[in-house]
Short mmCIF file of C-alpha atoms and ligand atoms in Angstrom, two decimals:
data_model
loop_
_atom_site.label_atom_id
_atom_site.label_comp_id
_atom_site.label_asym_id
_atom_site.label_seq_id
_atom_site.Cartn_x
_atom_site.Cartn_y
_atom_site.Cartn_z
CA MET T 38 -43.07 -15.87 -28.24
CA SER T 39 -40.10 -15.55 -25.51
CA GLU T 40 -38.82 -18.43 -23.67
CA ALA T 41 -39.41 -19.68 -20.34
CA LEU T 42 -37.45 -18.25 -17.62
CA LEU T 43 -39.52 -20.12 -14.59
CA THR T 44 -41.35 -23.24 -14.78
CA VAL T 45 -43.68 -24.41 -12.04
CA SER T 46 -45.68 -27.62 -12.77
CA GLY T 47 -47.76 -29.55 -10.35
CA LEU T 48 -47.24 -27.19 -7.28
CA THR T 49 -48.88 -28.51 -4.41
CA MET T 50 -48.47 -27.45 -0.83
CA ARG T 51 -50.72 -28.95 2.05
CA PHE T 52 -50.53 -27.54 5.77
CA GLY T 53 -52.30 -30.54 7.58
CA GLY T 54 -55.19 -30.61 6.63
CA LEU T 55 -55.65 -27.52 4.62
CA LEU T 56 -54.54 -27.77 0.64
CA ALA T 57 -52.97 -24.26 0.62
CA VAL T 58 -51.71 -24.87 -3.20
CA ASP T 59 -53.30 -27.35 -5.51
CA GLN T 60 -51.99 -28.59 -8.59
CA VAL T 61 -50.72 -25.08 -9.73
CA GLU T 62 -48.92 -24.83 -13.04
CA PHE T 63 -47.25 -21.33 -14.61
CA GLU T 64 -44.34 -20.38 -16.65
CA VAL T 65 -42.55 -16.74 -16.52
CA ARG T 66 -41.23 -15.71 -19.48
CA LYS T 67 -38.06 -13.56 -20.10
CA ASN T 68 -38.82 -10.19 -19.70
CA GLU T 69 -42.34 -10.90 -18.96
CA VAL T 70 -44.24 -9.37 -15.80
CA PHE T 71 -46.41 -11.89 -14.69
CA ALA T 72 -49.19 -11.68 -12.05
CA ILE T 73 -51.13 -14.08 -9.59
CA ILE T 74 -54.26 -12.55 -8.13
CA GLY T 75 -56.88 -14.22 -6.20
CA PRO T 76 -58.98 -13.26 -2.89
CA ASN T 77 -57.08 -13.57 0.51
CA GLY T 78 -55.73 -16.88 1.57
CA ALA T 79 -55.95 -18.22 -2.13
CA GLY T 80 -52.65 -19.50 -1.58
CA LYS T 81 -50.79 -16.57 -3.52
CA THR T 82 -47.99 -16.43 -1.15
CA THR T 83 -47.52 -19.40 -0.38
CA VAL T 84 -46.71 -20.16 -3.79
CA PHE T 85 -43.93 -17.31 -3.80
CA ASN T 86 -42.83 -19.18 -0.67
CA CYS T 87 -42.48 -22.72 -2.27
CA VAL T 88 -40.69 -20.87 -5.38
CA GLY T 89 -38.48 -19.15 -3.18
CA GLY T 90 -37.11 -21.96 -1.23
CA PHE T 91 -38.91 -20.92 2.12
CA TYR T 92 -41.09 -23.77 2.37
CA LYS T 93 -40.44 -27.47 0.69
CA PRO T 94 -43.34 -28.20 -1.58
CA THR T 95 -45.74 -31.63 -1.19
CA THR T 96 -45.17 -32.26 -4.72
CA GLY T 97 -44.23 -30.21 -7.79
CA ALA T 98 -41.66 -29.05 -9.97
CA ILE T 99 -39.66 -25.85 -9.98
CA VAL T 100 -37.11 -25.18 -12.48
CA MET T 101 -35.63 -21.76 -13.18
CA GLY T 102 -33.86 -22.26 -16.70
CA ASN T 103 -33.29 -25.26 -17.21
CA LYS T 104 -32.04 -25.88 -13.67
CA PRO T 105 -34.47 -27.52 -11.52
CA ILE T 106 -34.27 -25.64 -7.75
CA THR T 107 -37.16 -27.50 -6.19
CA GLY T 108 -36.84 -27.95 -2.61
CA LEU T 109 -33.40 -25.72 -2.53
CA PRO T 110 -33.27 -23.16 0.22
CA SER T 111 -33.83 -19.27 -0.48
CA HIS T 112 -29.90 -18.09 -0.29
CA LYS T 113 -29.65 -21.32 -3.14
CA VAL T 114 -32.71 -20.08 -5.38
CA ALA T 115 -31.20 -16.26 -4.91
CA ARG T 116 -28.03 -17.35 -6.45
CA HIS T 117 -29.76 -19.09 -9.38
CA GLY T 118 -31.08 -15.16 -10.02
CA LEU T 119 -34.43 -15.30 -8.11
CA VAL T 120 -35.20 -12.61 -5.44
CA ARG T 121 -38.47 -11.76 -3.61
CA THR T 122 -39.96 -9.00 -1.44
CA PHE T 123 -42.25 -9.59 2.03
CA GLN T 124 -46.11 -9.09 2.08
CA ASN T 125 -44.70 -7.47 5.23
CA VAL T 126 -41.55 -5.38 4.82
CA ARG T 127 -38.80 -7.13 6.09
CA LEU T 128 -35.69 -4.69 6.25
CA PHE T 129 -32.65 -4.66 8.90
CA LYS T 130 -34.54 -1.46 10.94
CA ASN T 131 -31.97 -0.58 12.77
CA LEU T 132 -29.00 -0.89 10.08
CA THR T 133 -28.75 2.10 7.79
CA VAL T 134 -30.09 2.41 4.48
CA LEU T 135 -26.98 2.16 2.80
CA GLU T 136 -26.22 -0.59 4.93
CA ASN T 137 -29.12 -2.84 4.01
CA LEU T 138 -27.83 -2.79 0.47
CA LEU T 139 -24.14 -3.47 1.43
CA VAL T 140 -25.57 -6.53 3.34
CA ALA T 141 -27.74 -7.32 0.51
CA GLN T 142 -24.37 -7.84 -1.62
CA HIS T 143 -22.23 -9.68 0.77
CA THR T 144 -23.72 -12.79 -0.12
CA HIS T 145 -23.25 -12.39 -3.71
CA MET T 146 -19.89 -11.23 -3.16
CA GLU T 147 -16.63 -13.42 -4.18
CA THR T 148 -14.34 -12.45 -1.41
CA GLY T 149 -14.99 -14.62 1.62
CA LEU T 150 -13.98 -13.70 5.41
CA LEU T 151 -10.50 -14.09 5.19
CA GLN T 152 -9.77 -11.54 2.76
CA GLY T 153 -12.09 -9.35 4.44
CA LEU T 154 -9.96 -9.92 7.82
CA LEU T 155 -6.60 -9.34 6.27
CA LYS T 156 -8.18 -6.44 4.39
CA LEU T 157 -6.64 -7.43 1.08
CA PRO T 158 -6.92 -5.34 -1.94
CA SER T 159 -9.31 -7.82 -3.48
CA PHE T 160 -11.36 -6.95 -0.87
CA ARG T 161 -11.02 -3.53 -0.45
CA HIS T 162 -11.94 -3.06 -4.31
CA SER T 163 -14.89 -5.13 -3.79
CA GLU T 164 -16.17 -3.49 -0.84
CA ALA T 165 -15.95 0.22 -2.98
CA ASN T 166 -17.55 -1.44 -5.75
CA ALA T 167 -20.58 -2.56 -3.14
CA LYS T 168 -21.00 1.23 -2.11
CA LYS T 169 -21.25 2.47 -5.52
CA GLN T 170 -23.46 0.01 -6.26
CA ALA T 171 -25.50 0.67 -3.68
CA VAL T 172 -25.56 4.44 -4.02
CA GLN T 173 -26.72 4.00 -7.74
CA TRP T 174 -29.31 1.98 -6.65
CA LEU T 175 -30.40 4.75 -3.89
CA ASP T 176 -30.11 7.13 -6.73
CA PHE T 177 -32.46 5.50 -8.92
CA MET T 178 -34.97 4.73 -6.23
CA GLY T 179 -34.93 8.86 -5.28
CA ILE T 180 -33.59 7.99 -1.62
CA ARG T 181 -30.24 8.74 -1.55
CA GLU T 182 -30.48 11.72 0.94
CA TYR T 183 -31.94 8.93 3.37
CA ALA T 184 -28.44 6.85 2.71
CA ASN T 185 -27.70 6.99 6.47
CA ARG T 186 -31.07 7.09 8.10
CA GLU T 187 -32.31 3.93 10.42
CA ALA T 188 -34.30 1.98 7.69
CA GLY T 189 -36.75 1.59 10.25
CA ASN T 190 -37.56 5.16 10.14
CA LEU T 191 -37.82 5.35 6.40
CA ALA T 192 -41.44 6.56 5.27
CA TYR T 193 -43.61 3.33 4.56
CA GLY T 194 -43.25 4.17 0.76
CA HIS T 195 -39.18 4.44 0.79
CA GLN T 196 -39.09 0.94 2.87
CA ARG T 197 -40.61 -0.58 -0.24
CA ARG T 198 -38.48 1.21 -2.61
CA LEU T 199 -35.51 0.05 -0.39
CA GLU T 200 -36.89 -3.19 -0.26
CA ILE T 201 -36.87 -3.12 -4.12
CA ALA T 202 -33.45 -1.97 -4.21
CA ARG T 203 -32.35 -4.70 -1.79
CA CYS T 204 -33.65 -7.28 -4.23
CA MET T 205 -32.21 -5.15 -7.60
CA ILE T 206 -28.91 -5.38 -6.37
CA THR T 207 -28.24 -8.52 -6.61
CA GLN T 208 -28.90 -8.75 -10.29
CA PRO T 209 -31.50 -11.21 -10.18
CA ARG T 210 -33.28 -12.80 -13.61
CA LEU T 211 -36.95 -13.11 -11.71
CA LEU T 212 -37.94 -10.40 -9.30
CA MET T 213 -40.92 -11.63 -6.93
CA LEU T 214 -43.07 -8.72 -5.58
CA ASP T 215 -45.66 -9.89 -2.85
CA GLU T 216 -48.53 -7.07 -2.53
CA PRO T 217 -45.72 -3.97 -2.98
CA ALA T 218 -48.56 -1.63 -3.75
CA ALA T 219 -50.21 -2.28 -0.42
CA GLY T 220 -50.12 0.38 2.13
CA LEU T 221 -48.85 2.33 -1.05
CA ASN T 222 -50.82 5.66 -1.63
CA PRO T 223 -52.48 6.77 -5.33
CA GLN T 224 -49.69 8.58 -6.20
CA GLU T 225 -47.09 5.90 -4.74
CA LYS T 226 -48.97 3.18 -6.75
CA ARG T 227 -48.57 5.35 -9.64
CA GLU T 228 -44.41 5.52 -9.25
CA LEU T 229 -44.18 2.11 -8.36
CA GLN T 230 -46.20 1.12 -11.99
CA ALA T 231 -43.58 3.35 -13.74
CA LEU T 232 -40.89 1.51 -11.40
CA ILE T 233 -41.50 -2.19 -12.24
CA ASP T 234 -42.02 -1.22 -16.17
CA GLN T 235 -38.83 0.65 -15.54
CA LEU T 236 -37.04 -2.07 -13.99
CA ARG T 237 -38.13 -4.79 -17.03
CA ARG T 238 -36.86 -2.34 -19.65
CA GLU T 239 -33.34 -0.97 -18.26
CA TYR T 240 -32.63 -3.97 -16.41
CA GLY T 241 -34.28 -6.90 -18.77
CA VAL T 242 -35.80 -8.22 -15.55
CA ALA T 243 -38.81 -10.96 -15.04
CA VAL T 244 -41.22 -9.71 -12.84
CA LEU T 245 -43.89 -12.24 -10.78
CA LEU T 246 -46.51 -10.14 -9.11
CA ILE T 247 -48.32 -10.69 -6.66
CA GLU T 248 -51.15 -8.07 -6.19
CA HIS T 249 -54.37 -6.64 -5.08
CA ASP T 250 -54.78 -3.42 -6.49
CA MET T 251 -56.57 -4.03 -10.03
CA SER T 252 -55.45 -0.88 -11.68
CA LEU T 253 -51.56 -1.66 -10.79
CA VAL T 254 -52.05 -5.72 -11.96
CA MET T 255 -54.03 -5.00 -15.56
CA GLY T 256 -51.77 -1.67 -16.68
CA VAL T 257 -48.25 -3.35 -15.62
CA SER T 258 -49.05 -7.08 -16.15
CA ASP T 259 -48.23 -9.26 -19.44
CA ARG T 260 -50.35 -11.99 -17.97
CA ILE T 261 -52.05 -13.21 -15.05
CA LEU T 262 -52.77 -16.52 -13.24
CA VAL T 263 -55.73 -16.45 -11.14
CA MET T 264 -56.31 -18.63 -7.70
CA GLU T 265 -58.93 -19.55 -5.84
CA HIS T 266 -58.98 -21.69 -2.75
CA GLY T 267 -55.28 -23.08 -3.62
CA LYS T 268 -56.47 -23.85 -7.37
CA PRO T 269 -55.55 -22.12 -10.47
CA ILE T 270 -58.97 -20.80 -12.32
CA ILE T 271 -57.37 -19.21 -15.49
CA THR T 272 -54.05 -17.92 -16.86
CA GLY T 273 -54.95 -15.22 -19.06
CA LEU T 274 -54.34 -11.93 -20.82
CA PRO T 275 -55.57 -8.59 -18.69
CA GLN T 276 -58.41 -8.48 -20.93
CA GLU T 277 -59.16 -11.83 -20.99
CA VAL T 278 -59.04 -12.40 -17.10
CA ARG T 279 -60.77 -9.22 -16.13
CA THR T 280 -63.55 -9.99 -18.31
CA ASP T 281 -64.16 -13.60 -17.43
CA PRO T 282 -67.46 -15.05 -15.62
CA ARG T 283 -65.22 -17.44 -13.04
CA VAL T 284 -63.03 -14.49 -12.40
CA ILE T 285 -65.63 -12.29 -11.29
CA LYS T 286 -67.51 -14.80 -9.31
CA ALA T 287 -64.45 -15.39 -7.40
CA TYR T 288 -64.01 -11.99 -6.48
CA LEU T 289 -67.46 -10.84 -5.77
CA GLY T 290 -69.36 -14.15 -4.55
CA GLU T 291 -71.60 -14.82 -7.10
N1 ATP S 135 -47.07 -21.40 7.24
C1 ATP S 135 -48.39 -21.86 7.31
N2 ATP S 135 -48.99 -22.91 8.40
C2 ATP S 135 -50.33 -23.30 7.94
N3 ATP S 135 -51.13 -22.59 7.11
C3 ATP S 135 -50.49 -21.88 6.32
C4 ATP S 135 -49.43 -21.48 6.19
N4 ATP S 135 -48.84 -20.33 5.54
C5 ATP S 135 -50.28 -20.31 4.39
N5 ATP S 135 -51.28 -21.30 5.47
C6 ATP S 135 -52.91 -21.20 5.17
O1 ATP S 135 -52.69 -21.37 3.69
C7 ATP S 135 -53.82 -21.00 2.87
C8 ATP S 135 -53.20 -19.61 1.87
O2 ATP S 135 -52.44 -19.17 2.28
P1 ATP S 135 -51.82 -17.62 1.60
O3 ATP S 135 -50.80 -16.91 2.51
O4 ATP S 135 -50.96 -18.08 0.37
O5 ATP S 135 -52.58 -16.83 1.06
P2 ATP S 135 -52.34 -15.53 0.31
O6 ATP S 135 -53.49 -16.08 -1.32
O7 ATP S 135 -51.45 -14.96 0.11
O8 ATP S 135 -53.58 -14.33 0.85
P3 ATP S 135 -53.51 -12.98 1.07
O9 ATP S 135 -54.06 -12.33 -0.09
O10 ATP S 135 -54.49 -12.77 2.42
O11 ATP S 135 -52.18 -12.70 1.37
C9 ATP S 135 -54.69 -19.81 4.07
O12 ATP S 135 -55.26 -20.51 4.47
C10 ATP S 135 -53.40 -19.81 5.14
O13 ATP S 135 -53.96 -19.39 6.35
MG1 MG S 136 -50.52 -13.38 0.31
#
């Protein structure tokens, strides 16, 4: 059994009187695809927001490798190798496709503002390198021909791919995808499944996935956590989860 990469324990998030996440526990292992599913409002995105440093959890511990990251802001969480996409695509819509990938790398580049202003060789070198990386990722995602187009003008499926490229270019250890198949057509969904498989195989990344599309979830996940009303109801293999009466009840209401 492979080692834990991300360990979440006793995670609770309260919004006023609402317990959006209630004692959620799970671990994501190295190179694993781990999915969180559950009906609308179950608390899935709130788990992402806590893990990714967008919310400070009410209680609980989040550990990446052996480093506690609970309560760190998202840019610091990213430095631990954990990055995410959003349920609603968030790109710099007025920047070009290529620029979106260059911006993403800046936070991870070693060279600072001073080197940039002085245009020192180290800065020019890293700029050239950043561009090379960006173009490679555009190639990989099949969207290189749109490099100089405004990101907001891309077809929706391509925006989703660009968002994943923007994560991958920072070389994460854990990629968090919040409903990546939403709004995609059946062909694009099949391509997304192949893409997730390829990312974990070729880049060794682990994936934490929130998704409503059952065919994608069952096809791509190693293990699945089912949530309902903020609570974890079962964690298991796809075939275990699919046939669990509690899961069927959560989805069908009886
Ligand atoms: N910032 C917030 N302030 C107050 N309540 C919130 C906030 N964020 C989420 N909630 C509430 O927490 C609950 C869980 O929401 P969450 O977005 O995590 O669900 P979800 O499982 O991602 O649902 P969906 O499948 O519809 O995306 C909902 O009742 C939601 O209204
Ligand atoms: Mg959500």
